[in-house]
Coordinates of C-alpha atoms in Angstrom, one line a residue:
M1 CA -22.0 -4.9 -25.7
F2 CA -22.6 -4.5 -22.0
T3 CA -25.1 -1.9 -20.7
K4 CA -23.6 -1.5 -17.2
I5 CA -20.1 -2.2 -15.8
L6 CA -18.9 -2.1 -12.2
I7 CA -15.4 -0.8 -11.6
A8 CA -13.8 -2.7 -8.8
N9 CA -11.2 -0.1 -8.0
R10 CA -10.7 3.5 -7.0
G11 CA -8.8 6.6 -7.9
E12 CA -7.5 7.5 -11.3
I13 CA -7.9 4.1 -12.9
A14 CA -11.6 4.0 -11.9
C15 CA -12.1 7.5 -13.4
R16 CA -10.2 6.4 -16.5
V17 CA -12.5 3.4 -17.0
I18 CA -15.6 5.5 -16.5
R19 CA -14.5 7.9 -19.2
T20 CA -14.3 5.2 -21.8
C21 CA -17.6 3.7 -20.7
R22 CA -19.2 7.1 -21.1
R23 CA -17.9 7.4 -24.6
L24 CA -19.3 3.9 -25.4
G25 CA -22.7 4.6 -23.8
I26 CA -22.2 2.1 -21.0
A27 CA -23.5 2.9 -17.5
T28 CA -21.1 2.6 -14.6
A29 CA -21.2 1.5 -11.0
A30 CA -18.5 2.6 -8.6
V31 CA -17.5 1.0 -5.2
H32 CA -15.9 2.9 -2.4
S33 CA -14.6 2.7 1.2
D34 CA -15.6 5.1 3.9
A35 CA -12.5 7.2 3.2
D36 CA -13.5 7.5 -0.5
A37 CA -17.2 8.4 0.0
D38 CA -16.7 11.8 -1.6
A39 CA -14.0 10.7 -4.1
L40 CA -14.0 11.8 -7.7
H41 CA -14.6 8.3 -9.1
V42 CA -17.8 8.1 -6.9
K43 CA -19.0 11.4 -8.3
M44 CA -18.3 10.4 -11.9
A45 CA -20.1 7.1 -11.9
D46 CA -23.8 6.7 -12.5
E47 CA -24.2 4.9 -9.1
S48 CA -22.0 3.9 -6.2
H49 CA -21.9 1.2 -3.5
R50 CA -20.2 1.3 -0.1
L51 CA -17.8 -1.6 0.6
G52 CA -16.7 -0.9 4.2
P53 CA -14.0 0.9 6.3
A54 CA -10.9 2.6 4.9
A55 CA -8.5 -0.3 5.3
P56 CA -8.2 -2.1 2.0
A57 CA -8.6 -5.5 3.6
E58 CA -12.1 -4.5 4.7
S59 CA -13.1 -2.8 1.5
Y60 CA -11.3 -3.0 -1.9
L61 CA -9.7 -6.4 -1.1
A62 CA -12.9 -7.9 0.4
I63 CA -14.1 -10.2 -2.4
E64 CA -17.4 -11.0 -0.9
R65 CA -18.2 -7.3 -0.4
V66 CA -17.3 -6.4 -4.0
V67 CA -19.4 -9.3 -5.3
E68 CA -22.3 -8.1 -3.2
A69 CA -22.0 -4.7 -5.0
V70 CA -22.0 -6.5 -8.3
R71 CA -25.3 -8.2 -7.5
A72 CA -26.8 -5.0 -6.0
S73 CA -25.9 -2.9 -9.0
G74 CA -27.1 -5.5 -11.6
A75 CA -23.8 -4.9 -13.6
E76 CA -23.3 -7.3 -16.4
A77 CA -19.5 -7.1 -16.2
V78 CA -16.7 -6.0 -13.8
H79 CA -13.5 -4.1 -14.7
P80 CA -10.8 -4.6 -12.0
G81 CA -8.5 -1.8 -13.0
F82 CA -5.0 -2.4 -11.5
G83 CA -3.9 -3.3 -8.0
F84 CA -6.2 -4.6 -5.3
L85 CA -8.1 -7.6 -6.8
A86 CA -7.1 -7.1 -10.5
E87 CA -4.8 -10.2 -10.4
N88 CA -6.7 -12.4 -8.0
A89 CA -8.0 -15.6 -9.6
A90 CA -10.5 -16.2 -6.8
F91 CA -12.0 -12.8 -7.5
V92 CA -12.4 -13.8 -11.2
E93 CA -14.2 -17.0 -10.2
A94 CA -16.4 -15.1 -7.7
V95 CA -17.4 -12.5 -10.3
E96 CA -18.3 -15.3 -12.8
A97 CA -20.2 -17.2 -10.1
A98 CA -22.3 -14.1 -9.5
G99 CA -23.3 -14.2 -13.2
A100 CA -21.1 -11.3 -14.4
V101 CA -18.3 -11.2 -16.9
F102 CA -14.8 -10.4 -15.7
I103 CA -13.2 -7.9 -18.0
G104 CA -9.8 -9.5 -18.1
P105 CA -8.2 -12.9 -18.6
P106 CA -9.6 -16.2 -17.4
A107 CA -9.0 -17.3 -13.8
R108 CA -6.5 -20.0 -14.8
A109 CA -4.3 -17.5 -16.7
V110 CA -4.5 -15.1 -13.8
A111 CA -3.4 -17.9 -11.4
A112 CA -0.6 -19.1 -13.6
M113 CA 0.9 -15.7 -14.4
G114 CA 0.0 -14.2 -11.0
D115 CA 2.2 -16.7 -9.3
K116 CA 5.7 -15.5 -10.3
I117 CA 7.2 -18.9 -9.6
E118 CA 4.7 -20.8 -11.8
S119 CA 4.9 -18.1 -14.5
K120 CA 8.7 -18.7 -14.8
R121 CA 8.1 -22.4 -15.2
L122 CA 5.6 -21.9 -17.9
A123 CA 7.9 -19.3 -19.6
R124 CA 10.7 -21.9 -19.7
A125 CA 8.4 -24.4 -21.2
A126 CA 7.3 -21.9 -23.9
G127 CA 10.9 -21.2 -24.9
V128 CA 11.2 -17.8 -23.1
S129 CA 14.5 -17.1 -21.5
V130 CA 14.3 -16.4 -17.7
V131 CA 16.5 -15.0 -15.0
P132 CA 18.2 -17.6 -12.7
G133 CA 16.4 -18.0 -9.4
T134 CA 14.5 -20.3 -7.1
A135 CA 12.0 -22.6 -8.7
E136 CA 9.9 -22.8 -5.5
A137 CA 8.7 -20.4 -2.8
V138 CA 11.2 -19.6 0.0
G139 CA 9.6 -20.2 3.4
D140 CA 12.0 -18.7 5.9
A141 CA 15.3 -16.7 6.2
A142 CA 17.3 -19.9 6.6
G143 CA 15.9 -21.1 3.3
A144 CA 16.7 -17.8 1.7
L145 CA 20.3 -18.0 2.8
E146 CA 20.6 -21.5 1.4
A147 CA 19.0 -20.5 -1.9
V148 CA 21.5 -17.7 -2.4
C149 CA 24.4 -20.2 -2.3
G150 CA 23.2 -21.5 -5.6
I151 CA 22.4 -18.1 -7.1
G152 CA 25.0 -15.7 -5.8
Y153 CA 24.7 -12.0 -4.7
P154 CA 23.2 -9.6 -5.6
V155 CA 19.7 -11.1 -5.5
I156 CA 16.2 -9.6 -5.5
I157 CA 13.4 -10.9 -3.2
K158 CA 10.0 -10.7 -4.8
P159 CA 6.4 -11.4 -3.7
A160 CA 5.0 -14.3 -5.7
A161 CA 1.6 -12.4 -5.9
G162 CA 0.9 -8.9 -7.0
G163 CA 3.2 -6.4 -8.7
G164 CA 3.9 -2.6 -8.9
G165 CA 7.2 -3.0 -7.0
K166 CA 5.5 -3.6 -3.7
G167 CA 7.5 -5.8 -1.4
M168 CA 10.6 -6.1 -3.6
R169 CA 14.0 -5.9 -1.8
V170 CA 17.6 -6.1 -3.3
A171 CA 20.1 -7.8 -1.1
R172 CA 23.9 -7.8 -1.5
S173 CA 24.9 -9.5 1.8
D174 CA 23.5 -12.1 4.3
G175 CA 22.4 -9.3 6.6
E176 CA 20.5 -7.4 3.9
L177 CA 18.9 -10.7 2.8
V178 CA 17.5 -11.5 6.3
D179 CA 16.2 -8.0 6.8
G180 CA 14.8 -7.8 3.2
F181 CA 13.2 -11.2 3.5
R182 CA 11.2 -10.2 6.5
A183 CA 10.2 -6.8 5.0
S184 CA 9.2 -8.4 1.7
R185 CA 7.0 -11.0 3.3
S186 CA 5.3 -8.4 5.5
E187 CA 4.6 -5.9 2.7
A188 CA 3.4 -8.8 0.4
A189 CA 0.9 -9.9 3.1
T190 CA -0.3 -6.3 3.5
S191 CA -0.6 -5.4 -0.1
F192 CA -1.7 -8.7 -1.7
G193 CA -2.9 -11.0 1.2
D194 CA -0.2 -13.5 0.3
S195 CA 3.3 -13.5 2.0
T196 CA 4.9 -16.0 -0.4
V197 CA 8.2 -14.8 -1.9
F198 CA 10.9 -16.1 -4.2
I199 CA 14.5 -15.1 -5.0
E200 CA 16.3 -14.5 -8.2
R201 CA 19.5 -13.0 -9.5
F202 CA 19.6 -9.2 -9.7
I203 CA 21.0 -8.1 -13.0
E204 CA 23.3 -5.1 -12.6
N205 CA 22.6 -2.0 -14.6
P206 CA 19.5 -3.5 -16.2
R207 CA 16.7 -1.9 -18.2
H208 CA 13.1 -2.7 -17.7
I209 CA 11.3 -3.3 -21.0
E210 CA 7.8 -4.6 -21.4
I211 CA 5.5 -5.7 -24.2
Q212 CA 1.9 -4.7 -24.3
L213 CA -0.4 -7.5 -25.7
L214 CA -4.0 -7.9 -26.6
A215 CA -5.5 -11.3 -27.0
D216 CA -9.1 -12.4 -27.9
N217 CA -11.2 -15.5 -27.6
H218 CA -10.6 -16.3 -31.3
G219 CA -6.9 -17.1 -31.2
N220 CA -5.6 -13.7 -32.1
V221 CA -2.6 -12.3 -30.1
L222 CA -1.6 -8.7 -31.0
S223 CA 1.7 -7.1 -29.9
L224 CA 1.4 -3.3 -29.5
G225 CA 5.1 -2.7 -29.1
E226 CA 7.3 -2.0 -26.1
R227 CA 7.4 0.5 -23.2
E228 CA 10.6 1.4 -21.3
C229 CA 10.1 1.6 -17.6
S230 CA 13.7 1.8 -16.3
I231 CA 13.3 5.0 -14.3
Q232 CA 12.3 3.5 -11.0
R233 CA 12.7 4.2 -7.3
R234 CA 12.4 1.2 -4.8
H235 CA 11.3 -0.9 -7.8
Q236 CA 8.3 1.5 -8.3
K237 CA 8.1 3.0 -11.8
V238 CA 8.4 6.8 -12.0
I239 CA 8.8 7.6 -15.7
E240 CA 7.7 5.4 -18.6
E241 CA 7.9 5.9 -22.4
A242 CA 7.0 4.3 -25.7
P243 CA 8.9 3.3 -27.7
S244 CA 12.2 2.5 -25.9
P245 CA 15.4 4.3 -26.9
L246 CA 17.2 1.0 -26.4
M247 CA 15.3 -1.2 -28.9
D248 CA 16.1 -1.9 -32.5
A249 CA 13.7 -3.7 -34.9
A250 CA 15.3 -7.1 -34.5
T251 CA 15.1 -7.0 -30.7
R252 CA 11.5 -5.6 -30.8
E253 CA 10.4 -8.4 -33.1
S254 CA 12.1 -11.1 -31.0
M255 CA 10.8 -9.8 -27.7
G256 CA 7.3 -9.4 -29.1
R257 CA 7.4 -13.0 -30.4
E258 CA 8.4 -14.5 -27.0
A259 CA 5.7 -12.4 -25.2
A260 CA 3.0 -13.7 -27.6
A261 CA 4.2 -17.3 -27.2
L262 CA 3.8 -17.1 -23.5
A263 CA 0.3 -15.6 -23.9
R264 CA -0.7 -18.5 -26.2
A265 CA 0.7 -21.0 -23.8
V266 CA -1.8 -20.0 -21.1
N267 CA -4.7 -19.3 -23.5
Y268 CA -4.6 -15.6 -22.6
R269 CA -7.5 -13.2 -23.2
S270 CA -7.7 -9.4 -22.8
A271 CA -4.9 -6.9 -22.2
G272 CA -1.7 -8.1 -20.6
T273 CA 1.9 -7.1 -20.3
V274 CA 5.0 -9.3 -20.4
E275 CA 7.9 -7.7 -18.6
F276 CA 11.5 -8.3 -19.4
V277 CA 14.8 -7.2 -17.9
A278 CA 17.4 -6.3 -20.6
D279 CA 21.1 -5.5 -20.4
Q280 CA 22.7 -2.7 -22.3
E281 CA 23.6 -5.1 -25.1
R282 CA 19.8 -5.9 -25.7
N283 CA 20.0 -9.4 -24.1
F284 CA 16.7 -9.8 -22.4
Y285 CA 15.1 -12.2 -19.8
F286 CA 11.5 -12.8 -18.8
L287 CA 10.5 -11.2 -15.4
E288 CA 6.8 -11.7 -15.1
M289 CA 3.4 -11.2 -16.9
N290 CA 0.9 -8.8 -15.5
T291 CA -2.6 -10.0 -16.2
R292 CA -4.2 -6.6 -16.1
L293 CA -4.0 -3.1 -17.4
Q294 CA -0.8 -1.4 -16.5
V295 CA -0.5 2.0 -14.9
E296 CA 1.6 3.1 -17.8
H297 CA -0.8 2.0 -20.5
P298 CA -1.5 5.6 -21.7
V299 CA 1.9 5.9 -23.5
T300 CA 1.0 2.9 -25.6
E301 CA -2.4 4.5 -26.3
F302 CA -0.8 7.7 -27.4
V303 CA 1.6 6.1 -29.9
T304 CA -0.9 3.5 -31.3
G305 CA -4.1 5.5 -31.2
L306 CA -5.9 2.6 -29.4
D307 CA -8.1 2.8 -26.3
L308 CA -7.0 -0.3 -24.3
V309 CA -9.9 -0.2 -22.0
E310 CA -12.3 -0.2 -24.9
Q311 CA -10.4 -3.1 -26.4
M312 CA -10.7 -5.0 -23.1
I313 CA -14.4 -4.4 -23.0
R314 CA -15.0 -5.5 -26.6
I315 CA -12.9 -8.6 -26.1
A316 CA -14.8 -9.5 -22.9
A317 CA -18.0 -9.1 -24.9
G318 CA -16.8 -11.6 -27.5
G319 CA -15.3 -9.2 -30.0
K320 CA -12.5 -10.2 -32.4
L321 CA -9.2 -8.3 -32.8
D322 CA -7.9 -7.2 -36.2
P323 CA -4.6 -9.2 -36.5
G324 CA -3.0 -6.6 -38.8
D325 CA 0.2 -4.7 -37.9
V326 CA -0.1 -1.9 -35.4
A327 CA 1.4 1.4 -36.5
V328 CA 3.5 3.4 -33.9
D329 CA 3.3 7.2 -34.3
G330 CA 5.8 9.5 -32.5
W331 CA 6.9 9.2 -28.9
S332 CA 5.1 9.4 -25.6
I333 CA 6.3 9.8 -22.0
E334 CA 4.4 9.4 -18.7
A335 CA 5.4 10.9 -15.4
R336 CA 3.8 9.6 -12.1
I337 CA 3.0 12.5 -9.8
Y338 CA 3.1 11.3 -6.2
A339 CA 2.2 12.8 -2.8
E340 CA 5.7 12.5 -1.4
D341 CA 8.6 14.7 -0.4
P342 CA 11.8 14.1 -2.5
L343 CA 13.8 16.4 -0.2
R344 CA 13.0 14.3 2.8
G345 CA 13.8 10.9 1.3
F346 CA 10.5 10.6 -0.6
L347 CA 8.5 10.3 2.6
P348 CA 4.8 10.1 1.8
S349 CA 2.6 13.1 2.4
I350 CA -1.1 13.4 3.3
G351 CA -3.5 16.2 3.4
R352 CA -6.0 18.2 1.3
L353 CA -5.3 19.4 -2.2
R354 CA -6.0 23.1 -1.6
T355 CA -4.7 23.7 -5.2
Y356 CA -4.8 21.2 -8.0
R357 CA -4.4 22.8 -11.4
P358 CA -2.9 20.6 -14.2
P359 CA -1.5 22.2 -17.4
P360 CA -4.1 23.2 -20.0
P361 CA -5.3 20.2 -22.0
S362 CA -4.3 19.7 -25.6
P363 CA -4.1 16.9 -28.1
A364 CA -0.5 16.2 -27.0
I365 CA -1.2 16.4 -23.2
R366 CA -3.2 13.9 -21.1
I367 CA -3.9 13.9 -17.4
D368 CA -5.1 10.7 -15.7
S369 CA -6.2 11.5 -12.2
G370 CA -8.6 10.5 -9.5
V371 CA -8.5 13.8 -7.6
E372 CA -9.8 17.3 -7.9
E373 CA -9.2 20.5 -6.0
G374 CA -10.3 19.9 -2.4
S375 CA -9.7 16.1 -2.5
E376 CA -7.9 14.5 0.4
V377 CA -4.8 12.3 0.1
T378 CA -5.0 9.7 2.9
M379 CA -2.6 7.3 4.5
F380 CA -4.6 4.3 3.4
Y381 CA -3.9 4.0 -0.3
D382 CA -1.2 4.5 -3.0
P383 CA 0.2 8.1 -2.9
M384 CA -0.3 8.7 -6.7
I385 CA -2.0 12.0 -7.4
A386 CA -2.0 11.9 -11.2
K387 CA -0.3 10.7 -14.3
L388 CA 1.0 13.3 -16.7
V389 CA 1.3 12.0 -20.2
V390 CA 2.7 13.8 -23.3
H391 CA 3.2 13.0 -26.9
G392 CA 5.6 14.4 -29.5
P393 CA 6.8 13.5 -33.0
D394 CA 10.1 12.2 -31.6
R395 CA 11.7 11.7 -28.2
G396 CA 13.3 15.1 -28.0
A397 CA 10.0 16.8 -28.6
A398 CA 8.3 14.6 -26.0
V399 CA 10.9 15.4 -23.4
A400 CA 10.5 19.1 -24.1
A401 CA 6.8 18.9 -23.8
M402 CA 7.1 17.1 -20.5
R403 CA 9.4 19.7 -19.1
Q404 CA 7.0 22.5 -19.9
S405 CA 4.0 20.5 -18.7
L406 CA 5.7 19.8 -15.3
D407 CA 6.5 23.4 -14.8
G408 CA 2.9 24.3 -15.2
F409 CA 1.4 21.7 -12.9
A410 CA 0.4 23.5 -9.7
I411 CA -0.3 21.5 -6.6
R412 CA -0.6 22.9 -3.1
G413 CA -1.5 21.3 0.2
V414 CA 0.7 18.2 0.1
A415 CA 4.3 17.6 -0.7
H416 CA 4.8 16.2 -4.2
N417 CA 7.5 15.0 -6.6
I418 CA 7.0 17.4 -9.6
G419 CA 10.4 19.1 -9.0
F420 CA 12.1 15.7 -8.9
L421 CA 10.4 14.7 -12.2
A422 CA 11.5 17.9 -13.8
A423 CA 15.1 17.3 -12.7
I424 CA 15.0 13.9 -14.4
M425 CA 13.8 15.5 -17.6
R426 CA 16.7 18.0 -17.5
N427 CA 19.3 15.4 -16.9
P428 CA 21.7 15.0 -19.8
R429 CA 21.9 11.2 -19.4
F430 CA 18.2 10.9 -19.6
A431 CA 18.1 13.1 -22.6
R432 CA 20.6 10.7 -24.3
G433 CA 18.4 7.7 -23.4
E434 CA 21.2 6.1 -21.3
L435 CA 18.8 4.5 -18.8
S436 CA 18.9 1.7 -16.2
T437 CA 16.8 0.8 -13.2
A438 CA 19.7 2.3 -11.1
F439 CA 19.4 5.7 -12.8
I440 CA 18.0 7.5 -9.8
E441 CA 20.4 6.1 -7.2
E442 CA 23.3 6.7 -9.5
T443 CA 22.3 10.2 -10.3
W444 CA 21.6 11.2 -6.7
P445 CA 23.6 8.8 -4.6
D446 CA 23.2 10.9 -1.5
G447 CA 19.5 11.6 -2.0
F448 CA 17.7 14.2 -4.1
A449 CA 18.4 17.7 -2.8
G450 CA 16.7 19.7 -5.5
A451 CA 17.8 20.6 -9.0
D452 CA 20.8 22.9 -9.5
L453 CA 20.1 26.6 -10.0
G454 CA 21.9 27.4 -13.2
P455 CA 22.3 30.8 -14.9
R456 CA 19.2 30.4 -17.0
E457 CA 17.1 29.3 -14.1
E458 CA 18.4 32.2 -11.9
T459 CA 17.4 34.7 -14.5
V460 CA 14.0 33.2 -15.0
L461 CA 13.3 33.0 -11.2
A462 CA 14.7 36.4 -10.4
G463 CA 12.8 38.0 -13.3
T464 CA 9.5 36.3 -12.2
A465 CA 10.0 37.4 -8.6
L466 CA 10.5 41.1 -9.8
L467 CA 7.5 40.9 -12.2
V468 CA 5.2 39.6 -9.4
H469 CA 6.5 42.2 -6.9
L470 CA 6.3 45.2 -9.2
T471 CA 2.9 44.1 -10.4
Q472 CA 1.7 44.2 -6.8
L473 CA 3.3 47.6 -6.2
A474 CA 1.8 49.0 -9.3
R475 CA -1.6 48.9 -7.6
H476 CA -0.4 51.6 -5.2
P477 CA 0.1 55.3 -6.0
L478 CA 3.8 55.6 -5.0
P479 CA 6.2 54.8 -7.9
P480 CA 8.5 51.8 -7.1
A481 CA 12.2 52.1 -6.9
R482 CA 14.2 50.7 -9.8
D483 CA 17.1 49.1 -7.9
W484 CA 16.3 45.9 -6.1
V485 CA 17.8 42.9 -4.4
V486 CA 16.3 39.5 -5.0
A487 CA 16.9 37.0 -2.2
L488 CA 16.9 33.6 -4.1
D489 CA 18.1 30.2 -2.9
G490 CA 20.4 31.8 -0.4
R491 CA 21.8 34.2 -3.0
Q492 CA 21.5 38.0 -3.1
I493 CA 21.0 39.1 -6.7
E494 CA 21.2 42.8 -7.4
A495 CA 19.1 43.9 -10.2
R496 CA 17.4 46.9 -11.9
A497 CA 13.9 46.3 -13.3
R498 CA 10.9 48.2 -14.6
L499 CA 7.5 47.1 -15.9
T500 CA 6.9 47.4 -19.6
A501 CA 3.7 47.3 -21.6
D502 CA 4.2 43.6 -22.3
G503 CA 6.2 42.4 -19.3
L504 CA 9.5 43.4 -17.6
D505 CA 12.8 44.9 -18.6
L506 CA 15.5 43.2 -16.4
E507 CA 19.1 44.2 -15.9
I508 CA 21.5 42.0 -13.8
G509 CA 25.1 43.2 -14.0
Q510 CA 25.8 43.9 -17.7
S511 CA 23.1 41.5 -18.9
H512 CA 19.8 42.9 -20.2
T513 CA 16.8 40.5 -20.5
A514 CA 13.3 41.1 -21.9
I515 CA 10.6 39.2 -20.0
K516 CA 7.3 39.0 -21.9
G517 CA 4.1 37.9 -20.2
S518 CA 1.8 39.0 -17.5
W519 CA 0.9 37.9 -14.0
R520 CA -2.1 38.9 -12.0
P521 CA -2.6 38.6 -8.2
G522 CA -4.1 35.2 -7.4
E523 CA -2.6 33.4 -10.3
T524 CA -0.5 30.3 -9.5
V525 CA 1.5 30.2 -12.7
F526 CA 3.4 32.7 -14.8
R527 CA 3.6 31.8 -18.5
G528 CA 5.7 33.9 -20.9
T529 CA 9.1 34.2 -22.5
V530 CA 12.5 35.0 -21.0
A531 CA 15.0 36.1 -23.6
D532 CA 12.5 34.9 -26.3
E533 CA 12.5 31.3 -24.8
E534 CA 9.3 29.9 -23.3
A535 CA 9.2 29.9 -19.5
I536 CA 6.6 28.7 -17.0
V537 CA 7.0 29.4 -13.3
Q538 CA 4.8 28.5 -10.5
V539 CA 4.1 31.3 -8.0
E540 CA 3.0 30.8 -4.4
R541 CA 2.7 34.1 -2.5
Q542 CA 3.0 34.1 1.3
G543 CA 2.7 37.7 2.4
T544 CA 5.8 39.6 1.3
R545 CA 7.5 36.3 0.5
M546 CA 6.9 33.9 -2.3
H547 CA 7.9 30.4 -3.4
L548 CA 8.8 29.9 -7.0
T549 CA 9.2 26.6 -9.0
H550 CA 10.8 26.2 -12.4
A551 CA 12.7 23.5 -14.1
G552 CA 12.8 21.3 -11.0
V553 CA 14.0 24.2 -8.8
T554 CA 11.8 25.2 -5.9
T555 CA 13.0 28.2 -3.9
P556 CA 11.8 30.9 -1.5
A557 CA 12.1 34.3 -3.0
R558 CA 11.9 37.8 -1.6
V559 CA 12.3 41.2 -3.3
L560 CA 13.8 44.0 -1.2
T561 CA 15.2 47.4 -1.7
R562 CA 18.9 47.6 -1.3
T563 CA 18.5 49.3 2.1
A564 CA 16.1 46.7 3.4
A565 CA 18.4 43.9 2.2
T566 CA 21.3 45.4 4.1
L567 CA 19.3 45.7 7.3
L568 CA 17.9 42.2 7.0
A569 CA 21.3 40.8 6.8
R570 CA 22.1 42.2 10.2
M571 CA 19.0 40.6 11.9
P572 CA 19.8 37.9 14.5
Q573 CA 18.8 34.3 13.7
K574 CA 16.5 32.4 16.1
P575 CA 18.3 29.2 17.3
R576 CA 16.7 25.9 16.4
A577 CA 15.2 23.6 19.0
D578 CA 17.5 20.8 20.1
L579 CA 15.8 17.5 19.0
S580 CA 18.9 15.4 19.0
H581 CA 17.6 13.2 21.8
R582 CA 14.2 12.5 20.2
V583 CA 13.1 10.4 17.3
L584 CA 10.1 11.9 15.4
S585 CA 7.9 10.2 12.9
P586 CA 9.0 11.4 9.4
M587 CA 5.5 10.7 8.0
P588 CA 2.0 9.9 8.9
G589 CA 1.3 6.2 9.1
R590 CA 0.7 3.1 11.3
I591 CA 3.2 1.6 13.7
V592 CA 4.0 -2.0 12.5
A593 CA 6.6 -2.8 15.1
V594 CA 8.7 -1.3 17.9
Q595 CA 12.0 -3.3 17.9
V596 CA 13.5 -1.8 21.0
V597 CA 12.6 -1.6 24.7
E598 CA 13.2 1.1 27.3
G599 CA 16.7 0.9 28.8
E600 CA 18.1 -1.0 25.8
P601 CA 21.4 0.1 24.4
V602 CA 21.4 0.5 20.6
E603 CA 24.0 0.8 17.9
A604 CA 24.1 3.1 14.9
G605 CA 22.1 1.6 12.1
Q606 CA 19.9 -0.6 14.4
T607 CA 16.2 -0.6 13.5
L608 CA 14.1 1.2 16.1
V609 CA 10.6 1.4 14.7
I610 CA 8.8 0.2 11.5
I611 CA 6.1 2.4 10.1
D612 CA 3.6 1.5 7.3
A613 CA 2.5 4.4 5.2
M614 CA 0.6 4.2 1.9
K615 CA 1.2 0.4 1.6
M616 CA 5.0 0.7 2.1
E617 CA 7.0 -0.2 5.2
N618 CA 9.7 2.2 6.4
A619 CA 12.3 1.2 8.9
L620 CA 13.6 4.0 11.2
K621 CA 17.2 3.3 12.3
A622 CA 19.4 4.8 15.0
E623 CA 21.8 7.4 13.6
R624 CA 24.3 6.9 16.5
P625 CA 24.8 4.8 19.6
G626 CA 22.6 5.5 22.7
T627 CA 20.2 4.0 25.2
I628 CA 16.4 4.0 24.8
A629 CA 15.0 6.3 27.5
S630 CA 11.3 6.2 26.8
I631 CA 8.9 4.9 24.1
H632 CA 5.7 6.8 23.2
V633 CA 4.0 4.4 20.7
A634 CA 3.0 0.8 20.3
P635 CA 2.3 -1.5 17.3
G636 CA -1.0 -0.6 15.7
D637 CA -0.9 3.1 16.7
S638 CA -1.6 5.7 14.0
V639 CA 1.0 8.6 14.1
S640 CA 1.2 12.0 12.4
A641 CA 4.3 13.6 10.8
D642 CA 6.8 14.9 13.4
Q643 CA 5.0 13.0 16.3
P644 CA 7.5 11.9 19.0
L645 CA 8.1 8.1 18.8
L646 CA 10.9 7.6 21.4
D647 CA 13.6 9.4 23.4
F648 CA 17.1 8.2 24.0
E649 CA 20.2 9.1 25.9
T650 CA 23.7 9.3 24.5

């Protein structure tokens, strides 16, 4: 077994690898950019080594600098995590040339499977069914248009290197193909250092199913069952679960057999994942093989009881797998918590985590994170804050556990997607397991505007607001009034309420509700029961106002006497500033391109500016016709949220 391992990564995956190494008694060496000098993974490791500036190309993607850190640390082995250099064959060779062991597959397998075009050729040769598409890389937009003639729309443009949904674009017309081809190549170059792309048929209403494999140096290939990863946004996974509600025993066995056949065809070693696209009738086709640990690996660990990082380390040290069957126990679901604003089109958010309080740990709840309270979310890296993973005896129990856990996950300082994740968990279609990769866009075709405030949620939120307000008033000598108006989500809810020994007695109309539980000033979460059903509500006080979050609903709330509510309704509203002539940056980021010039007339839908934020490109388009009056930025500029980019005249 190794005595020291260097983790060539950052964030939550670096922290996750360090935890396993600690349990195994293995010393760890971390690497970091200047932006990550005080990051959690640096604090957790036994030692750390600087790589360079914040930009990934000058730090985490710089092979020679990482290898220098390997030599300086004296590490015997390197774990790449996922992303960055995890699927870079040249990095594998460089690590081995430095005299260290790469904890992952051999370079030839990484090269074969990392090239999505070559991997499909090998899959066909191994008897694995694949999606129709180009057999070679597509070099320019003209070649893309020619290729589509033999495939037919819709198509998906994919980078030949990398993964994680970066650079993927779906096109349903020639115009979308040309724009998507340019954006895909640009994002691929930024994220993976390789702009090569290919095109394949996009299967409508598909499900994304993947098989987790382990393979050793002794000829053993072990299938650990499947994960369903169909809940995606922009080809980036959002919710994952194991097992899949789609699968039956026959399909599981067949898919696992094909995945293992592909692994044997390339003499695979270590943990790897073979991804398939499946239709609703369980017909499946090979997509790609990820030659690394997956972001969603914890759900497999929960249902199998295996530590995949430990298995990777033992395999790299020459260990042998037990070829016996793997038992699957219960159901596990993972939700990815991102620094983004779902109410503003999922725009990335940066800032300092002034509050970071996950739900209390338990044998059925796992938090994988690379941050702590006070950590900073920057524009340079992936916006993931944490992964929340739960386990239950069956899918219904796992969904219920995820709902409660999301309600109790308090984050302040940056926008986040917890409310959006909670809305998915409440969705009846999700509860039935009727999933597809188009789930999010079909459920919210006009964009996510927050979860609906139903009768149950209204009672819970109004009752919590009154409990918080009356608890505050109880600290003063004057007795509070019993009649109140709760301003909630634009509604005026008249209520009578009084504190009791164990909570609050609430009366709305003819309905009486007992709220049991307590809240003390300074607490960010109320935990209790409402009408004998468990309820968790996040509470953020702002003077006499508060923001409450429950079941995907986030709303401002204010408790007033009836007289105060009547007077407030008569107050004049301050008019909003007219910004109709100005384009503001919707997010912090870096200007990639300005595609207009001063004096140029533009049409509605025309691209004006392209901004790169957290490794994703975002095109800002004109909402209506006009003429560009002035431009305030240039390519390469860093911009903040709401910074003026250009002005126009209509």
